[in-house]
Amino acid sequence: MGDDEVHNVIIIGSGPAGYTAGLYTARAMLEPVMFAGYMSGGQLMLTSDIENFPGYPEGIGGPEMMMQLREQAERFGLQVHDKNVERIDTSLKPFSVWVEGEEHRAHALIICTGAEAIWLGAEGEDEQKGRGISTCATCDGAFFRDEEIIVIGGGDSAMEEATFLTRFASKVTLIHRRDVFRASKVMYERAANHPKIEIKTFRQVKKWLADEKGLSGAVLEDPRDGSTEEIACTGAFIAIGHTPITGFLEGQIETDESGYIIPKEYTMTSVSGVFAAGDVVDTRYRQAITAAGMGCQAAIDCERWLEENIH
Ligand code: NAP
């Protein structure tokens, strides 16, 4: 059953943006409701150590930080449901949000659904997903104790995954398609200087190789001349970026060609009363701290909008 009540605000998604929006709207006495997703907490649930969130001199684990953010927001009354939103309807006011086939209504929405990992799409990938190829080192790294693994990508995610995986693997080879890295200097150097990590540049995975036990290697191609070589590995971690989770909007909110929500006025989207914060809208910074900051901005914008338009 959906509920008959028209809520002030429904928050969709539960990373640092969602929980911060929840904290602020709860403290503003808006009695916010959050649909956190089946796997609440967002991408930071898949992160080992967060070292760049101010206030944690020793760093903090991603899941631990998400638990604390949730507890903090719940203390002020945020109502959290660990369920996925299937679709929304913004054609009528109040807005409708559909969850497990039930309708929930609210005057305002704050969308904080974040982004999810992109797969490479190389030949043989679908067959080896979960049989050696993963997009989450924190989740699957421990399966590769004393094995040789590869990590694909040249950003912070790839550096972080490669460094983390040295805890388990006998050797980690980082494969990048260029010789320029998007990763921050500190994270690049940590990986580059690690004795267990070898970096191979100008390589793309052309094809995955497998035997009866699962992944056995990959064919790598040099994008400059098309020459190929084989690398042996029993595990591979793809860390080539993320795509925003906006499919459930079904085109009702304006997005760019990659699916990121386009903000229109501060954090308000193309639909008045619908706000967005965090990685779902952010193509530039994509940090936990910036997502949390945007969650705060969206909550304040939402509170003002409700005051001016509803209450
Ligand atoms: P990213 O910075 O966008 O890097 C993606 C990498 O994957 C790039 O090196 C890119 O290569 C490569 N790539 C993309 N498509 C590819 C393809 N089809 N084949 C081969 N390589 C491909 O993504 P990210 O590393 O996930 O980081 C996203 C954001 O999160 C960044 O702002 C980052 O700072 C942040 N982050 C921060 C931390 C931290 O501070 N602890 C940890 C993780 C992520 P090109 O460079 O050639 O395009």
CSV table of C-alpha atoms and ligand atoms in Angstrom, one decimal:
chain,number,residue,atom,x,y,z
A,1,MET,CA,0.0,0.0,0.0
A,2,GLY,CA,1.2,3.5,-0.7
A,3,ASP,CA,0.4,6.1,1.9
A,4,ASP,CA,-2.4,8.7,1.6
A,5,GLU,CA,-0.3,11.5,3.1
A,6,VAL,CA,1.2,14.1,0.8
A,7,HIS,CA,4.7,14.5,2.1
A,8,ASN,CA,6.6,17.7,2.0
A,9,VAL,CA,9.6,16.1,0.3
A,10,ILE,CA,10.7,12.7,-0.9
A,11,ILE,CA,14.4,12.2,-1.2
A,12,ILE,CA,15.4,9.5,-3.8
A,13,GLY,CA,18.8,8.0,-3.2
A,14,SER,CA,21.1,7.7,-0.2
A,15,GLY,CA,24.8,8.6,-0.8
A,16,PRO,CA,26.3,11.6,1.0
A,17,ALA,CA,24.1,13.9,-1.0
A,18,GLY,CA,20.9,12.1,0.0
A,19,TYR,CA,21.7,11.8,3.7
A,20,THR,CA,22.8,15.4,3.9
A,21,ALA,CA,19.6,16.5,2.2
A,22,GLY,CA,17.8,14.3,4.7
A,23,LEU,CA,19.6,15.8,7.6
A,24,TYR,CA,18.9,19.4,6.6
A,25,THR,CA,15.2,18.8,5.6
A,26,ALA,CA,14.7,16.8,8.8
A,27,ARG,CA,16.2,19.6,11.0
A,28,ALA,CA,13.9,22.1,9.0
A,29,MET,CA,11.0,20.0,10.4
A,30,LEU,CA,9.9,19.0,6.9
A,31,GLU,CA,9.5,15.4,7.9
A,32,PRO,CA,11.3,14.1,4.9
A,33,VAL,CA,10.9,10.5,3.5
A,34,MET,CA,13.8,8.8,1.8
A,35,PHE,CA,13.8,5.9,-0.6
A,36,ALA,CA,17.4,4.8,-0.1
A,37,GLY,CA,17.5,1.9,-2.7
A,38,TYR,CA,17.9,-1.7,-1.9
A,39,MET,CA,21.6,-1.2,-1.5
A,40,SER,CA,21.5,2.0,0.6
A,41,GLY,CA,24.5,4.2,0.9
A,42,GLY,CA,25.5,4.5,-2.7
A,43,GLN,CA,29.0,4.1,-4.2
A,44,LEU,CA,30.8,4.7,-0.9
A,45,MET,CA,29.5,1.4,0.3
A,46,LEU,CA,32.0,0.0,-2.2
A,47,THR,CA,34.9,2.2,-1.1
A,48,SER,CA,37.6,1.1,1.3
A,49,ASP,CA,39.1,4.2,3.0
A,50,ILE,CA,38.0,7.8,2.6
A,51,GLU,CA,41.0,9.9,3.3
A,52,ASN,CA,39.8,13.2,1.9
A,53,PHE,CA,36.6,14.0,3.8
A,54,PRO,CA,37.5,16.8,6.3
A,55,GLY,CA,37.1,15.8,9.9
A,56,TYR,CA,38.6,12.3,9.8
A,57,PRO,CA,42.3,12.6,10.4
A,58,GLU,CA,42.8,8.9,10.3
A,59,GLY,CA,40.4,8.3,7.3
A,60,ILE,CA,37.2,6.3,7.6
A,61,GLY,CA,35.7,3.3,5.8
A,62,GLY,CA,33.0,4.1,3.3
A,63,PRO,CA,30.3,1.9,4.8
A,64,GLU,CA,31.0,3.2,8.3
A,65,MET,CA,30.7,6.8,7.1
A,66,MET,CA,27.4,6.1,5.4
A,67,MET,CA,26.0,4.4,8.5
A,68,GLN,CA,27.0,7.4,10.6
A,69,LEU,CA,25.4,9.9,8.1
A,70,ARG,CA,22.2,7.8,8.1
A,71,GLU,CA,22.1,7.6,11.9
A,72,GLN,CA,22.7,11.4,12.1
A,73,ALA,CA,19.8,12.2,9.7
A,74,GLU,CA,17.5,9.6,11.4
A,75,ARG,CA,18.1,11.2,14.8
A,76,PHE,CA,16.3,14.3,13.5
A,77,GLY,CA,13.4,12.2,12.0
A,78,LEU,CA,14.4,11.3,8.5
A,79,GLN,CA,12.2,8.3,7.6
A,80,VAL,CA,14.4,5.9,5.5
A,81,HIS,CA,13.0,3.0,3.4
A,82,ASP,CA,15.5,0.6,1.8
A,83,LYS,CA,13.6,0.4,-1.4
A,84,ASN,CA,14.1,1.3,-5.1
A,85,VAL,CA,12.0,4.0,-6.8
A,86,GLU,CA,10.7,2.5,-10.1
A,87,ARG,CA,9.4,5.7,-11.7
A,88,ILE,CA,8.1,9.2,-10.9
A,89,ASP,CA,5.4,11.3,-12.3
A,90,THR,CA,6.0,15.0,-12.3
A,91,SER,CA,3.1,15.9,-14.7
A,92,LEU,CA,0.7,16.6,-11.8
A,93,LYS,CA,1.2,18.2,-8.5
A,94,PRO,CA,1.8,16.9,-5.9
A,95,PHE,CA,4.4,14.6,-7.6
A,96,SER,CA,4.1,10.8,-7.5
A,97,VAL,CA,6.8,8.4,-6.7
A,98,TRP,CA,6.3,4.7,-7.4
A,99,VAL,CA,8.0,2.2,-5.2
A,100,GLU,CA,7.3,-1.6,-5.5
A,101,GLY,CA,4.1,-0.7,-7.4
A,102,GLU,CA,2.8,1.7,-4.7
A,103,GLU,CA,2.3,5.4,-5.1
A,104,HIS,CA,3.8,7.9,-2.7
A,105,ARG,CA,3.2,11.6,-3.1
A,106,ALA,CA,5.1,14.7,-2.2
A,107,HIS,CA,5.2,18.5,-3.0
A,108,ALA,CA,8.9,18.4,-3.7
A,109,LEU,CA,11.5,15.8,-4.7
A,110,ILE,CA,15.3,15.7,-4.2
A,111,ILE,CA,17.0,13.3,-6.5
A,112,CYS,CA,20.3,12.0,-5.3
A,113,THR,CA,20.6,8.7,-7.1
A,114,GLY,CA,24.3,9.1,-8.0
A,115,ALA,CA,26.0,7.0,-10.6
A,116,GLU,CA,27.1,3.4,-11.2
A,117,ALA,CA,30.2,1.8,-12.7
A,118,ILE,CA,30.6,1.5,-16.5
A,119,TRP,CA,31.6,-1.8,-18.0
A,120,LEU,CA,34.2,-2.0,-20.8
A,121,GLY,CA,32.1,-4.0,-23.2
A,122,ALA,CA,35.1,-6.0,-24.6
A,123,GLU,CA,34.5,-9.4,-26.3
A,124,GLY,CA,33.7,-12.1,-23.8
A,125,GLU,CA,32.9,-9.7,-21.0
A,126,ASP,CA,29.3,-10.7,-20.3
A,127,GLU,CA,30.3,-14.4,-19.9
A,128,GLN,CA,33.1,-13.6,-17.4
A,129,LYS,CA,31.2,-11.1,-15.2
A,130,GLY,CA,31.3,-12.5,-11.7
A,131,ARG,CA,33.7,-15.3,-12.9
A,132,GLY,CA,36.8,-13.1,-12.7
A,133,ILE,CA,35.7,-9.7,-14.0
A,134,SER,CA,34.3,-7.2,-11.5
A,135,THR,CA,33.8,-3.4,-11.1
A,136,CYS,CA,34.3,-3.5,-7.3
A,137,ALA,CA,37.6,-4.3,-5.7
A,138,THR,CA,36.2,-3.8,-2.2
A,139,CYS,CA,33.5,-6.4,-2.9
A,140,ASP,CA,35.5,-9.0,-4.8
A,141,GLY,CA,39.2,-8.4,-4.1
A,142,ALA,CA,39.5,-11.1,-1.4
A,143,PHE,CA,38.6,-13.8,-4.0
A,144,PHE,CA,42.0,-13.2,-5.7
A,145,ARG,CA,44.4,-14.0,-2.9
A,146,ASP,CA,47.9,-14.7,-4.3
A,147,GLU,CA,46.6,-14.4,-7.9
A,148,GLU,CA,47.7,-12.1,-10.7
A,149,ILE,CA,45.1,-9.5,-11.6
A,150,ILE,CA,44.6,-6.5,-13.8
A,151,VAL,CA,42.9,-3.1,-13.3
A,152,ILE,CA,41.7,-1.0,-16.2
A,153,GLY,CA,41.5,2.8,-16.1
A,154,GLY,CA,43.6,5.9,-15.4
A,155,GLY,CA,41.5,7.8,-12.9
A,156,ASP,CA,41.4,7.9,-9.1
A,157,SER,CA,39.1,4.8,-9.0
A,158,ALA,CA,41.7,2.7,-10.9
A,159,MET,CA,44.6,3.9,-8.7
A,160,GLU,CA,42.5,3.2,-5.6
A,161,GLU,CA,41.4,-0.2,-6.7
A,162,ALA,CA,44.9,-1.2,-7.8
A,163,THR,CA,46.4,-0.1,-4.5
A,164,PHE,CA,43.7,-1.8,-2.5
A,165,LEU,CA,44.1,-5.1,-4.5
A,166,THR,CA,47.8,-5.4,-3.5
A,167,ARG,CA,46.5,-6.6,-0.1
A,168,PHE,CA,45.4,-9.8,-1.8
A,169,ALA,CA,47.0,-10.2,-5.2
A,170,SER,CA,50.5,-11.4,-5.9
A,171,LYS,CA,50.7,-8.9,-8.7
A,172,VAL,CA,48.5,-6.1,-10.1
A,173,THR,CA,48.9,-4.8,-13.6
A,174,LEU,CA,47.3,-1.4,-14.3
A,175,ILE,CA,46.2,-1.1,-17.9
A,176,HIS,CA,45.5,2.4,-19.3
A,177,ARG,CA,44.8,3.5,-22.8
A,178,ARG,CA,46.9,6.6,-22.8
A,179,ASP,CA,50.1,7.7,-20.9
A,180,VAL,CA,48.3,10.7,-19.3
A,181,PHE,CA,46.4,10.0,-16.1
A,182,ARG,CA,43.3,11.7,-14.8
A,183,ALA,CA,44.1,10.5,-11.3
A,184,SER,CA,45.3,12.9,-8.7
A,185,LYS,CA,49.0,13.0,-8.3
A,186,VAL,CA,49.0,11.5,-4.8
A,187,MET,CA,46.9,8.5,-5.8
A,188,TYR,CA,48.8,8.0,-9.0
A,189,GLU,CA,52.2,8.0,-7.2
A,190,ARG,CA,50.9,5.7,-4.5
A,191,ALA,CA,50.1,3.1,-7.2
A,192,ALA,CA,53.1,3.8,-9.4
A,193,ASN,CA,55.5,3.4,-6.5
A,194,HIS,CA,54.0,0.2,-5.1
A,195,PRO,CA,56.3,-2.8,-5.6
A,196,LYS,CA,53.4,-5.1,-6.5
A,197,ILE,CA,51.9,-2.8,-9.2
A,198,GLU,CA,53.1,-2.6,-12.8
A,199,ILE,CA,51.6,0.1,-15.1
A,200,LYS,CA,51.2,-0.6,-18.8
A,201,THR,CA,50.1,2.4,-20.9
A,202,PHE,CA,48.7,2.5,-24.4
A,203,ARG,CA,46.8,-0.7,-23.9
A,204,GLN,CA,43.1,-1.5,-24.3
A,205,VAL,CA,41.4,-4.8,-23.5
A,206,LYS,CA,40.3,-6.2,-26.9
A,207,LYS,CA,39.1,-9.5,-25.7
A,208,TRP,CA,38.8,-11.6,-22.5
A,209,LEU,CA,40.2,-15.1,-22.4
A,210,ALA,CA,38.8,-17.9,-20.3
A,211,ASP,CA,39.3,-21.5,-19.4
A,212,GLU,CA,37.1,-24.0,-17.5
A,213,LYS,CA,37.9,-22.2,-14.1
A,214,GLY,CA,36.9,-18.8,-15.3
A,215,LEU,CA,39.0,-15.8,-16.5
A,216,SER,CA,42.5,-16.7,-17.6
A,217,GLY,CA,43.7,-13.5,-19.3
A,218,ALA,CA,43.1,-10.8,-21.8
A,219,VAL,CA,44.2,-9.7,-25.3
A,220,LEU,CA,45.5,-6.2,-25.1
A,221,GLU,CA,45.7,-3.9,-28.1
A,222,ASP,CA,48.0,-0.9,-28.5
A,223,PRO,CA,45.6,1.9,-29.8
A,224,ARG,CA,48.4,3.6,-31.6
A,225,ASP,CA,49.2,0.8,-34.1
A,226,GLY,CA,46.7,-2.0,-33.4
A,227,SER,CA,49.4,-4.5,-32.3
A,228,THR,CA,48.3,-7.0,-29.7
A,229,GLU,CA,49.7,-9.0,-26.8
A,230,GLU,CA,48.3,-11.4,-24.3
A,231,ILE,CA,48.4,-11.0,-20.5
A,232,ALA,CA,47.6,-13.8,-18.0
A,233,CYS,CA,45.3,-12.9,-15.1
A,234,THR,CA,42.6,-14.7,-13.1
A,235,GLY,CA,40.9,-11.4,-12.0
A,236,ALA,CA,40.2,-8.1,-13.7
A,237,PHE,CA,38.7,-5.0,-12.2
A,238,ILE,CA,37.2,-2.4,-14.5
A,239,ALA,CA,37.5,1.2,-13.2
A,240,ILE,CA,36.8,3.4,-16.1
A,241,GLY,CA,34.2,5.7,-14.7
A,242,HIS,CA,30.5,5.9,-13.9
A,243,THR,CA,27.2,6.7,-15.5
A,244,PRO,CA,24.4,8.6,-13.7
A,245,ILE,CA,21.3,6.7,-12.5
A,246,THR,CA,18.5,8.6,-14.2
A,247,GLY,CA,16.7,6.0,-16.3
A,248,PHE,CA,13.7,6.0,-13.9
A,249,LEU,CA,13.1,9.7,-14.7
A,250,GLU,CA,11.9,8.5,-18.2
A,251,GLY,CA,12.8,11.9,-19.7
A,252,GLN,CA,10.6,14.0,-17.4
A,253,ILE,CA,13.6,15.9,-16.0
A,254,GLU,CA,16.1,17.5,-18.5
A,255,THR,CA,19.4,15.6,-18.7
A,256,ASP,CA,22.4,16.0,-20.9
A,257,GLU,CA,23.4,13.4,-23.6
A,258,SER,CA,25.1,11.3,-21.0
A,259,GLY,CA,22.1,11.2,-18.7
A,260,TYR,CA,23.3,13.7,-16.1
A,261,ILE,CA,20.6,16.0,-14.7
A,262,ILE,CA,21.0,19.6,-15.9
A,263,PRO,CA,20.5,22.1,-13.0
A,264,LYS,CA,18.3,25.1,-14.0
A,265,GLU,CA,18.3,27.4,-11.0
A,266,TYR,CA,20.8,26.6,-8.3
A,267,THR,CA,19.9,22.9,-7.5
A,268,MET,CA,16.4,23.0,-9.1
A,269,THR,CA,16.0,20.9,-12.2
A,270,SER,CA,13.9,21.7,-15.3
A,271,VAL,CA,10.7,20.8,-13.2
A,272,SER,CA,9.9,23.4,-10.5
A,273,GLY,CA,9.9,21.6,-7.1
A,274,VAL,CA,12.3,18.9,-8.2
A,275,PHE,CA,15.8,19.3,-7.0
A,276,ALA,CA,19.0,17.2,-7.6
A,277,ALA,CA,22.3,16.8,-5.8
A,278,GLY,CA,25.5,14.8,-6.0
A,279,ASP,CA,26.9,12.6,-8.7
A,280,VAL,CA,23.6,12.5,-10.6
A,281,VAL,CA,24.1,16.1,-11.5
A,282,ASP,CA,27.9,16.6,-11.1
A,283,THR,CA,30.1,15.9,-14.1
A,284,ARG,CA,33.0,17.9,-12.7
A,285,TYR,CA,33.9,17.2,-9.0
A,286,ARG,CA,32.2,13.9,-8.0
A,287,GLN,CA,33.6,13.8,-4.5
A,288,ALA,CA,31.9,12.7,-1.3
A,289,ILE,CA,32.4,16.2,0.2
A,290,THR,CA,31.0,18.0,-2.8
A,291,ALA,CA,28.0,15.6,-2.9
A,292,ALA,CA,27.3,16.3,0.7
A,293,GLY,CA,27.6,20.1,0.1
A,294,MET,CA,25.2,19.8,-2.8
A,295,GLY,CA,22.8,17.8,-0.7
A,296,CYS,CA,22.8,20.7,1.8
A,297,GLN,CA,22.2,23.2,-1.0
A,298,ALA,CA,19.3,21.2,-2.4
A,299,ALA,CA,17.7,20.9,1.0
A,300,ILE,CA,17.9,24.7,1.6
A,301,ASP,CA,16.6,25.4,-1.9
A,302,CYS,CA,13.8,22.9,-1.4
A,303,GLU,CA,12.8,24.4,2.0
A,304,ARG,CA,12.6,27.9,0.5
A,305,TRP,CA,10.7,26.7,-2.5
A,306,LEU,CA,8.1,24.9,-0.2
A,307,GLU,CA,7.8,28.1,1.8
A,308,GLU,CA,7.2,30.2,-1.3
A,309,ASN,CA,5.0,27.8,-3.2
A,310,ILE,CA,3.2,25.4,-0.9
A,311,HIS,CA,3.0,26.5,2.8
B,1,NAP,P1,37.5,9.1,-14.3
B,1,NAP,O1,38.3,10.1,-13.5
B,1,NAP,O2,36.5,9.6,-15.3
B,1,NAP,O3,38.5,8.2,-15.0
B,1,NAP,C1,38.1,7.2,-15.9
B,1,NAP,C2,39.3,6.5,-16.5
B,1,NAP,O4,38.9,5.4,-17.3
B,1,NAP,C3,40.1,7.5,-17.4
B,1,NAP,O5,41.5,7.2,-17.2
B,1,NAP,C4,39.7,7.1,-18.8
B,1,NAP,O6,40.7,7.2,-19.8
B,1,NAP,C5,39.4,5.6,-18.6
B,1,NAP,N1,38.4,5.1,-19.6
B,1,NAP,C6,37.2,5.6,-19.8
B,1,NAP,N2,36.5,4.8,-20.7
B,1,NAP,C7,37.4,3.9,-21.1
B,1,NAP,C8,37.3,2.8,-22.0
B,1,NAP,N3,36.2,2.6,-22.7
B,1,NAP,N4,38.4,2.0,-22.1
B,1,NAP,C9,39.5,2.2,-21.4
B,1,NAP,N5,39.7,3.2,-20.5
B,1,NAP,C10,38.6,4.0,-20.3
B,1,NAP,O7,36.7,8.1,-13.3
B,1,NAP,P2,37.0,7.6,-11.9
B,1,NAP,O8,38.4,7.2,-11.7
B,1,NAP,O9,35.9,6.6,-11.6
B,1,NAP,O10,36.8,8.9,-11.0
B,1,NAP,C11,35.5,9.6,-11.0
B,1,NAP,C12,35.6,10.7,-9.9
B,1,NAP,O11,35.6,10.2,-8.6
B,1,NAP,C13,36.8,11.6,-10.1
B,1,NAP,O12,36.4,12.9,-9.8
B,1,NAP,C14,37.7,11.1,-9.0
B,1,NAP,O13,38.5,12.1,-8.4
B,1,NAP,C15,36.7,10.7,-7.9
B,1,NAP,N6,37.3,9.6,-7.1
B,1,NAP,C16,37.9,10.0,-6.0
B,1,NAP,C17,38.5,9.1,-5.2
B,1,NAP,C18,39.3,9.5,-3.9
B,1,NAP,O14,39.6,10.7,-3.9
B,1,NAP,N7,39.5,8.7,-3.0
B,1,NAP,C19,38.5,7.7,-5.5
B,1,NAP,C20,37.8,7.3,-6.6
B,1,NAP,C21,37.2,8.3,-7.4
B,1,NAP,P3,41.0,8.6,-20.4
B,1,NAP,O15,41.7,9.4,-19.4
B,1,NAP,O16,41.8,8.2,-21.6
B,1,NAP,O17,39.7,9.2,-20.8
